[in-house]
Short mmCIF file of C-alpha atoms and ligand atoms in Angstrom, two decimals:
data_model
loop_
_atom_site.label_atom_id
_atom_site.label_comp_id
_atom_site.label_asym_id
_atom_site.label_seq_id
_atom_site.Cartn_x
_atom_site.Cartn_y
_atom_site.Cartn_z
CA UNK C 1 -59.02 -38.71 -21.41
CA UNK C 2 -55.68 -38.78 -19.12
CA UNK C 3 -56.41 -39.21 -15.71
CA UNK C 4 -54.52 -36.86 -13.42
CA UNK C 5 -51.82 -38.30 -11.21
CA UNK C 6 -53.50 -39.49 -7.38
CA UNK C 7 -52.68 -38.16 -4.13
CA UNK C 8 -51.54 -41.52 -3.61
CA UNK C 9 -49.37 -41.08 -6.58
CA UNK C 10 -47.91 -38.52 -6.26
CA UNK C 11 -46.96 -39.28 -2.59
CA UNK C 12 -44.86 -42.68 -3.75
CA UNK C 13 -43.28 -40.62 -6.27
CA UNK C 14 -41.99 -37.57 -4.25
CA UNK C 15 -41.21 -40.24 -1.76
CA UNK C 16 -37.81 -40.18 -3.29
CA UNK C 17 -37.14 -37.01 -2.60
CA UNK C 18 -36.39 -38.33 0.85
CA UNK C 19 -33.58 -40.70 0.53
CA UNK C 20 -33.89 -42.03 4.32
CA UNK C 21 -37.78 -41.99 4.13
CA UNK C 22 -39.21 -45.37 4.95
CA UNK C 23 -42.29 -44.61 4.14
CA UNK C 24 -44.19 -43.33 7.30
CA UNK C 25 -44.43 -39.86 5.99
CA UNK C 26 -46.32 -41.12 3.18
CA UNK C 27 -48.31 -43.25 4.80
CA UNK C 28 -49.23 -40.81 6.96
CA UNK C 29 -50.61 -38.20 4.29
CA UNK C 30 -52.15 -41.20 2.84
CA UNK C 31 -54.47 -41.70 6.37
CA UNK C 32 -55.05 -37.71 5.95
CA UNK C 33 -56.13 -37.97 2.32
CA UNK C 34 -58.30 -40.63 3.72
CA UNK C 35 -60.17 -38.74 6.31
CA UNK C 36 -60.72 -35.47 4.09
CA UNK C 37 -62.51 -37.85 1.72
CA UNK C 38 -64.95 -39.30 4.68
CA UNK C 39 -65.14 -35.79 5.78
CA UNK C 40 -66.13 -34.66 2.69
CA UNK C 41 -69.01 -36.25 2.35
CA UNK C 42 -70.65 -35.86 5.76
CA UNK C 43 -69.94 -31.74 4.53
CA UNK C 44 -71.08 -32.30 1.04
CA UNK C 45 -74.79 -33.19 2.88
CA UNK C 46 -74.44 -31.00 6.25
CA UNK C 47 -77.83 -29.59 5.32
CA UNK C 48 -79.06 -33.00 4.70
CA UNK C 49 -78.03 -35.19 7.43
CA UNK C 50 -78.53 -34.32 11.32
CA UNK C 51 -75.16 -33.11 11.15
CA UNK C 52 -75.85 -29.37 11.26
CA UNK C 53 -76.40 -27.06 14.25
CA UNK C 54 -74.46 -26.68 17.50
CA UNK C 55 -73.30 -30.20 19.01
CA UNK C 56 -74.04 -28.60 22.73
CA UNK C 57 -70.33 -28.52 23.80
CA UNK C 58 -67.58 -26.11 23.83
CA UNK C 59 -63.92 -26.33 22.74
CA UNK C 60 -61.38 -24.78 25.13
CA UNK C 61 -61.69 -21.54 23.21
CA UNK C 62 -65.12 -21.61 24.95
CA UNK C 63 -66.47 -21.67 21.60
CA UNK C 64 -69.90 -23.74 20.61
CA UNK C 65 -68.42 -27.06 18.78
CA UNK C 66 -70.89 -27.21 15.89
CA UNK C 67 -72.05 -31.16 14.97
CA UNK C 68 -69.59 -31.44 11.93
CA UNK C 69 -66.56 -30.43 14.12
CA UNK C 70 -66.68 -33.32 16.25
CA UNK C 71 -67.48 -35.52 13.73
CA UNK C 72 -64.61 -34.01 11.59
CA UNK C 73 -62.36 -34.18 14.66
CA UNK C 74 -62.80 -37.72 15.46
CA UNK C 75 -62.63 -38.86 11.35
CA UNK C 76 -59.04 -37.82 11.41
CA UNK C 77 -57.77 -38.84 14.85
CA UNK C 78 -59.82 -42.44 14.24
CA UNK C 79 -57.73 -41.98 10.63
CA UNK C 80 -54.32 -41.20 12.32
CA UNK C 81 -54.67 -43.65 14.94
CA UNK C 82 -55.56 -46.79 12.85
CA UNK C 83 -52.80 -45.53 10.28
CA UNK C 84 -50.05 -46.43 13.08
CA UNK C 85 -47.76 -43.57 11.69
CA UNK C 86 -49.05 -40.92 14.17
CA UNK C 87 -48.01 -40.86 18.44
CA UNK C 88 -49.55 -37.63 18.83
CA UNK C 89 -52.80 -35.70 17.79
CA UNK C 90 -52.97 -31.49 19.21
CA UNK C 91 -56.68 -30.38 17.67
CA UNK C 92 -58.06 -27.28 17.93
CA UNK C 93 -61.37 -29.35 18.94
CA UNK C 94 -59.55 -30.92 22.42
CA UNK C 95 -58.18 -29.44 25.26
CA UNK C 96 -55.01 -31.53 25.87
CA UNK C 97 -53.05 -33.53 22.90
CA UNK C 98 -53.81 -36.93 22.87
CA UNK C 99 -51.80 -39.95 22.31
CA UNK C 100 -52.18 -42.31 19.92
CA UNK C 101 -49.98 -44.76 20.70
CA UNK C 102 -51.22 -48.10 20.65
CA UNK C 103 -49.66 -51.53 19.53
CA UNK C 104 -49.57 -50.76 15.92
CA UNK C 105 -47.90 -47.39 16.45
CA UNK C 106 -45.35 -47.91 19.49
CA UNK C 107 -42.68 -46.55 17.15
CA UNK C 108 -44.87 -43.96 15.57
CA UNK C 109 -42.16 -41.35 15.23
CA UNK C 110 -44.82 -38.20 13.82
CA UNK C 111 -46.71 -35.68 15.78
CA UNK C 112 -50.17 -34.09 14.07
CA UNK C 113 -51.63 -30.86 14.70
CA UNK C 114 -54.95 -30.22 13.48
CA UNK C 115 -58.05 -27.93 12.76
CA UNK C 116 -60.24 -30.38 11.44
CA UNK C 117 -63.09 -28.10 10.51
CA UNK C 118 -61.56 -24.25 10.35
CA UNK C 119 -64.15 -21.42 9.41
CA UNK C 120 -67.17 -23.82 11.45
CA UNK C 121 -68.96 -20.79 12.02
CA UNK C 122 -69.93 -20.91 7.47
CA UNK C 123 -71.22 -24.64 8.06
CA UNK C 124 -75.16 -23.39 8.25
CA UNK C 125 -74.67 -20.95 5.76
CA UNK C 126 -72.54 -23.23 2.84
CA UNK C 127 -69.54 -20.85 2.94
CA UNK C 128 -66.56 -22.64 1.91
CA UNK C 129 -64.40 -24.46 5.52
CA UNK C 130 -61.47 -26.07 5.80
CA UNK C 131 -59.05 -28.43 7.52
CA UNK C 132 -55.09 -27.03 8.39
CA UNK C 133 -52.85 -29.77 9.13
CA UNK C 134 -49.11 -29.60 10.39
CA UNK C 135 -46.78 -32.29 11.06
CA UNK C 136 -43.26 -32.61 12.71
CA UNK C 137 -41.35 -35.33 13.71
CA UNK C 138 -40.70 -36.26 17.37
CA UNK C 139 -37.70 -34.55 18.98
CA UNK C 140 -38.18 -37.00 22.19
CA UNK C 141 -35.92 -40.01 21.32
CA UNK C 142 -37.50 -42.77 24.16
CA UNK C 143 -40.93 -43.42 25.64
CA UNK C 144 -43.69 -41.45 24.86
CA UNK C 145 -43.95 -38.11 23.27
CA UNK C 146 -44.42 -35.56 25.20
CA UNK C 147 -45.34 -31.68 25.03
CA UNK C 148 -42.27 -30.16 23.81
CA UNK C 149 -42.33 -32.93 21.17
CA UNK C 150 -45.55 -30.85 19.95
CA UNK C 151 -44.50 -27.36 20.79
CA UNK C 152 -41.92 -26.68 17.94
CA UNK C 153 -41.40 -23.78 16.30
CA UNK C 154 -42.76 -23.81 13.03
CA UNK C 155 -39.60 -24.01 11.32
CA UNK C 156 -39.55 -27.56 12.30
CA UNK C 157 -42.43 -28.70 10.40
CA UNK C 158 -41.86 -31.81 7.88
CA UNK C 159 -45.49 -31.28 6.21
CA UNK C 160 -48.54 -28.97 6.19
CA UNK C 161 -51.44 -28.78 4.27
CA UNK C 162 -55.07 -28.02 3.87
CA UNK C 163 -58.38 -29.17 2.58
CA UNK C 164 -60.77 -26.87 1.39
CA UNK C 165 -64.24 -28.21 0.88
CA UNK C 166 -65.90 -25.55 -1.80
CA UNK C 167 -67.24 -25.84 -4.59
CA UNK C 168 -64.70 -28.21 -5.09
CA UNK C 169 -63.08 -30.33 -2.48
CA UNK C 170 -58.89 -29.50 -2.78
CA UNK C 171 -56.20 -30.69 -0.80
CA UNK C 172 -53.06 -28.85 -0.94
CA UNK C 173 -50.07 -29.75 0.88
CA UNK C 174 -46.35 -29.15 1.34
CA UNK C 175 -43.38 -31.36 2.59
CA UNK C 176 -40.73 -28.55 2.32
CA UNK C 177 -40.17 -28.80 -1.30
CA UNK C 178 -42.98 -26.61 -2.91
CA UNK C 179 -46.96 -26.93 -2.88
CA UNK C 180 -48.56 -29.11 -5.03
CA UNK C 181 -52.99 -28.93 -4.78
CA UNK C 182 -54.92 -31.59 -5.29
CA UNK C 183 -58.42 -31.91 -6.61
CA UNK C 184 -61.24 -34.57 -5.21
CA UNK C 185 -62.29 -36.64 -8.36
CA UNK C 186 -65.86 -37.64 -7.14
CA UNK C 187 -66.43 -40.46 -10.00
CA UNK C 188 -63.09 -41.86 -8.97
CA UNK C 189 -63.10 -40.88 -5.22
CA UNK C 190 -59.62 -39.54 -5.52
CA UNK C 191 -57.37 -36.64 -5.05
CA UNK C 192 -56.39 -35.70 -8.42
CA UNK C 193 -53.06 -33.43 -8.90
CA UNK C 194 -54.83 -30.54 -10.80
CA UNK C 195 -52.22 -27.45 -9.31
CA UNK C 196 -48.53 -28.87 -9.39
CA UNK C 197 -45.96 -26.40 -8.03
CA UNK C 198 -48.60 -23.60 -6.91
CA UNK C 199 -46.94 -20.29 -6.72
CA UNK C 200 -48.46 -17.51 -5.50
CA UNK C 201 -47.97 -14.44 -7.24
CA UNK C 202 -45.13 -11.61 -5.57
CA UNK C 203 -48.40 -8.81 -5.37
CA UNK C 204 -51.88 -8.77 -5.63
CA UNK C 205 -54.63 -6.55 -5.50
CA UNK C 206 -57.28 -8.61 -3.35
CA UNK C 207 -57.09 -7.76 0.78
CA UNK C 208 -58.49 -9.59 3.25
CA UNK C 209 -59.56 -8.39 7.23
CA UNK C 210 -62.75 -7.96 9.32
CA UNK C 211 -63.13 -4.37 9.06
CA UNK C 212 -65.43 -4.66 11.34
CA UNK C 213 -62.95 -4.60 13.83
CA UNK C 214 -61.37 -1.15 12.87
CA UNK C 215 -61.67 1.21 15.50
CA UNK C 216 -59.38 -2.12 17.70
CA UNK C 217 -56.91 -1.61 15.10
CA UNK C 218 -53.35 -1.11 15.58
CA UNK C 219 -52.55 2.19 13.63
CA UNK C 220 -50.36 0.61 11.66
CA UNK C 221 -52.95 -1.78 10.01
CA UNK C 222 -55.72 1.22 9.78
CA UNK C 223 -52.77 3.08 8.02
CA UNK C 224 -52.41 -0.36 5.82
CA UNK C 225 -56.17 -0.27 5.16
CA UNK C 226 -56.41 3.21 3.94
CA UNK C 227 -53.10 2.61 1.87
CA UNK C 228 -55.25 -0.21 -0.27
CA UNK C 229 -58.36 2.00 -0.71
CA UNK C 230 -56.22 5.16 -1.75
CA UNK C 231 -56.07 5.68 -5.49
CA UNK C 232 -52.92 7.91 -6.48
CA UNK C 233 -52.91 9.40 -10.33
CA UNK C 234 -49.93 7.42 -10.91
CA UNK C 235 -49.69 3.82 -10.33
CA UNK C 236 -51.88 3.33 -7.40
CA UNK C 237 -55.33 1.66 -7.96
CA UNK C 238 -57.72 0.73 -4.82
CA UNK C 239 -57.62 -2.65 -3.84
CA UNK C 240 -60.71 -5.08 -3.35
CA UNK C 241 -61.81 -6.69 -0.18
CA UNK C 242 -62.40 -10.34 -0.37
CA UNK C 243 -63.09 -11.49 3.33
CA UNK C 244 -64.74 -14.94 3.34
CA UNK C 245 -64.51 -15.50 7.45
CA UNK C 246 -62.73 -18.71 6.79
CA UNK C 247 -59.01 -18.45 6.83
CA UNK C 248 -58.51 -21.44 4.50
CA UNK C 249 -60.63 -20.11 1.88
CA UNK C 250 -59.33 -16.53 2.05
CA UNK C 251 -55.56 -17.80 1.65
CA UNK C 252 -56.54 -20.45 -0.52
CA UNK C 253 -57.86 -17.36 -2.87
CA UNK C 254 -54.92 -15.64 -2.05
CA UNK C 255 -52.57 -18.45 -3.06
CA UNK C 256 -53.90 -18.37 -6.59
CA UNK C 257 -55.10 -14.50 -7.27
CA UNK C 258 -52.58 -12.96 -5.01
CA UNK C 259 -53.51 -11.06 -1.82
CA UNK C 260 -52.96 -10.49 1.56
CA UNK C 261 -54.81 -11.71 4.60
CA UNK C 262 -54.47 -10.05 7.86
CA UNK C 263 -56.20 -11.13 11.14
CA UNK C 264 -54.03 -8.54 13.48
CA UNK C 265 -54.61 -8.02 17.37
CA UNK C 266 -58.11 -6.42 18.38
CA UNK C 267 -59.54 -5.50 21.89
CA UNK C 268 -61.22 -8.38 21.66
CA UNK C 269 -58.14 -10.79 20.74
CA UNK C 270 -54.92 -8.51 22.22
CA UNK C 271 -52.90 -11.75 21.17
CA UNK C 272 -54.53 -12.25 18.03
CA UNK C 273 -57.64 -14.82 17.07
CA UNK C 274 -55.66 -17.65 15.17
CA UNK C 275 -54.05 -20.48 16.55
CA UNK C 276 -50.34 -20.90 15.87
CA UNK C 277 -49.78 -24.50 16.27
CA UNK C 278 -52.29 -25.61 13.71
CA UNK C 279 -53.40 -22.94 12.17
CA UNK C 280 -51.00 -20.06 11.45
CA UNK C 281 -47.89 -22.41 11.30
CA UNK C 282 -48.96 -24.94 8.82
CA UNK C 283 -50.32 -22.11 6.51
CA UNK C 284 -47.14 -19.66 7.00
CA UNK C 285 -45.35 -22.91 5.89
CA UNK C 286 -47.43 -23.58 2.14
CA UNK C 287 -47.48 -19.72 1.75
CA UNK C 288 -43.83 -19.40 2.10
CA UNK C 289 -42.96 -22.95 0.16
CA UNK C 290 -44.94 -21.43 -2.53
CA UNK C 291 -43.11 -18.03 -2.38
CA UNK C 292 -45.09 -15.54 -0.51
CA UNK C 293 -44.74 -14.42 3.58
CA UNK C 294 -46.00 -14.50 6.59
CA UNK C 295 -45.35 -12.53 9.97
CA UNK C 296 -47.45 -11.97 12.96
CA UNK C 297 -46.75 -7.64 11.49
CA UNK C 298 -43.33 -7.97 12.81
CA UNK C 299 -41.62 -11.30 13.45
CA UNK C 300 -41.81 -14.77 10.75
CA UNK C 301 -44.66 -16.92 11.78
CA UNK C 302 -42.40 -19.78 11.56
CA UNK C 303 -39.50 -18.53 13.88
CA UNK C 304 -42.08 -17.82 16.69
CA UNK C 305 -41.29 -19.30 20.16
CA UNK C 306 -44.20 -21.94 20.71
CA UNK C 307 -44.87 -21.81 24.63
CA UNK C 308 -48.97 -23.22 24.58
CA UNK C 309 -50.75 -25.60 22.52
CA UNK C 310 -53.42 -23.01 21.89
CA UNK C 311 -51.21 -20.11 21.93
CA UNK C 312 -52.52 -17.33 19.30
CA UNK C 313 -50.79 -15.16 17.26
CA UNK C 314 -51.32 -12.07 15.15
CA UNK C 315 -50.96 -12.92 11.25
CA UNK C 316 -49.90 -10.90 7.84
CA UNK C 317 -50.18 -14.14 5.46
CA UNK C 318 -49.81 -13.63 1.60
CA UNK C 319 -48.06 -12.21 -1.38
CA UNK C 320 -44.74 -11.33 -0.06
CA UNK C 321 -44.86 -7.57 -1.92
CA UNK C 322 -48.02 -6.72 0.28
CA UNK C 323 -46.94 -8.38 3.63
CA UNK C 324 -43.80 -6.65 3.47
CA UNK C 325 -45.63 -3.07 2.68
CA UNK C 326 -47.78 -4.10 5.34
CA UNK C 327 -44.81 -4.57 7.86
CA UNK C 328 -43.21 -1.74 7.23
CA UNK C 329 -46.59 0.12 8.11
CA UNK C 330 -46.55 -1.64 11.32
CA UNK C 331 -42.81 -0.80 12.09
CA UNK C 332 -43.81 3.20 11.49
CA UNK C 333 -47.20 3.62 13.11
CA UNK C 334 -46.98 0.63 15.83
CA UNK C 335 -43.90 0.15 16.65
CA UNK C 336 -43.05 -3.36 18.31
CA UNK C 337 -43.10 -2.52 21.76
P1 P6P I 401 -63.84 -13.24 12.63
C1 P6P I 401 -63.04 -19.05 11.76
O1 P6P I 401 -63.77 -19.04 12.98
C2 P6P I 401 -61.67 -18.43 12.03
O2 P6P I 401 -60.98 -19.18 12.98
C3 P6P I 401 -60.90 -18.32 10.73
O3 P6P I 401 -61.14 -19.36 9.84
C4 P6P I 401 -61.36 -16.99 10.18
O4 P6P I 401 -60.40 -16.38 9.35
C5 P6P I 401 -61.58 -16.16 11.45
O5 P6P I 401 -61.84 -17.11 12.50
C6 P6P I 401 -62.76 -15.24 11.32
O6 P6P I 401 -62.84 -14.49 12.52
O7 P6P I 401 -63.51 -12.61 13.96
O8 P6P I 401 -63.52 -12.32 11.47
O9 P6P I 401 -65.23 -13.82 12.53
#
């Protein structure tokens, strides 16, 4: 039987589609490929080992950090930071960035923003989570990095990716010249490539939103919801609703069936739920790369001013025919004040 191409790979071989790379860049995805794997397992057995339950702390969202979150959040800073390719680490799991740089990575020239364990809230009840990833390149040029080195627009990014641990473990990632998904071998304990140059498809028929929420609605994205129920004689079919509660796993499904995911402004977030810096970024990024779009209803994700490390932002993520119908609902009922 032919063994799919590794992670490890793959990453040498694309390597030349950087003629100045050195290196780094790949080494760095290596030391993430690394710390989904150790991750991996500690989630394979969360109902096993002591690792489930609340960890008694909270993350600057004031949200309970569940056991697996820290442990998650420290796998891949303790991955990035003995790597020696990384200066900076913004997670969703710490309040401040934090720097990395120690003798081995002086000249560490990358910047990683994480969410080491999105959709935390499914750990108890073994609903597929995930990890986002986004990484840029230092604009500072001397000393160490600082904020604005991690506050770039999205546009800047040299890599994103994600690991979904389901009911298989995948890990699909971008560097800017398409998406390319990568299946966890278990026998081999590697990333196999098992979805080269993922595409997702220009319309779909799956949407995704906490309708719970719908009375917060803008009108716009009521009007969007009734526009995917309605069923017209002609050519109009109702839509189905696919809403996981973990953002990875809901674009993930998207990426492959087609669909739209939409996590607009509510009472209860008026700037939206999701993080831009590591979440909303790195996933506009792969959704795009692989041909689909993402706004937050009105403006690209990845053009968006970055001003806060946990800034939030509304999000229309998915096949490009359905954000786009989806914008244009927002431009009529709520316009962009
Ligand atoms: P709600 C998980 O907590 C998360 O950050 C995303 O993964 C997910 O899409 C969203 O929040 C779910 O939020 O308000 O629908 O429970």
């Amino acid at each position: 039987m032919k063994i799919a191409k590794t992670l490890g790979q793959f990453i040498i071989e694309k390597q030349a589609d950087f003629p100045y790379a050195k290196g780094e860049l790949s080494r760095l995805l290596r030391d993430i490929g690394i710390a989904a794997k150790i991750v991996n397992r500690e989630v394979n057995k969360a109902g096993l080992a002591d690792i489930l339950g609340e960890n008694g702390t909270t993350n600057i969202q004031g949200e309970g950090q569940k056991k697996l979150d820290v442990y998650a959040n420290e796998q891949f800073i303790s991955a990035l930071k003995h790597g020696g390719e990384c200066c900076i680490v913004a997670s969703e799991e710490n309040d401040d960035y934090i720097h990395l740089d120690t003798d081995v990575s002086t000249d560490a020239k990358y910047i990683v923003a994480i969410d080491p364990l999105d959709g935390s809230s499914n750990i108890d009840v073994n609903v597929g989570i995930g990890t986002i990833f986004s990484i840029y390149r230092r604009k500072s040029t001397k000393g160490r990095a600082v904020l604005q080195d991690v506050l770039q627009r999205g546009v800047e990014q040299v890599a994103a990716g994600y690991v979904i641990y389901g009911s298989s473990t995948m890990l699909v990632y971008t560097t800017g010249k398409g998406v390319n998904g990568f299946t966890l071998d278990p026998s081999i304990g590697e990333f196999c490539l098992s979805h080269p140059e993922m595409k997702i498809p220009k319309d779909g028929v799956i949407y995704s939103i906490n309708e719970g929420y719908y009375v917060h609605f803008p009108d716009g994205v009521k009007k969007y919801i009734k526009y995917c129920q309605v069923e017209d004689d002609k050519t109009k079919r109702p839509y189905t609703s696919r809403y996981i509660g973990s953002m990875v796993a809901d674009i993930h499904r998207n990426l492959i069936k087609g669909g739209i995911f939409i996590y607009p402004i509510t009472a209860s977030a008026p700037k939206g739920k999701l993080r831009l810096v590591y979440e909303c970024n790195p996933m506009a990024f792969i959704i795009e790369q692989a041909g689909g779009k993402a706004s937050n209803g009105y403006e690209r994700i990845l053009d968006l001013e970055v001003t806060e490390l946990h800034q939030r932002s509304a999000i229309f993520i998915g096949s490009e025919n359905m954000v786009h119908k989806a914008e244009e609902m927002m431009a009529y009922f709520s316009p962009q004040v």
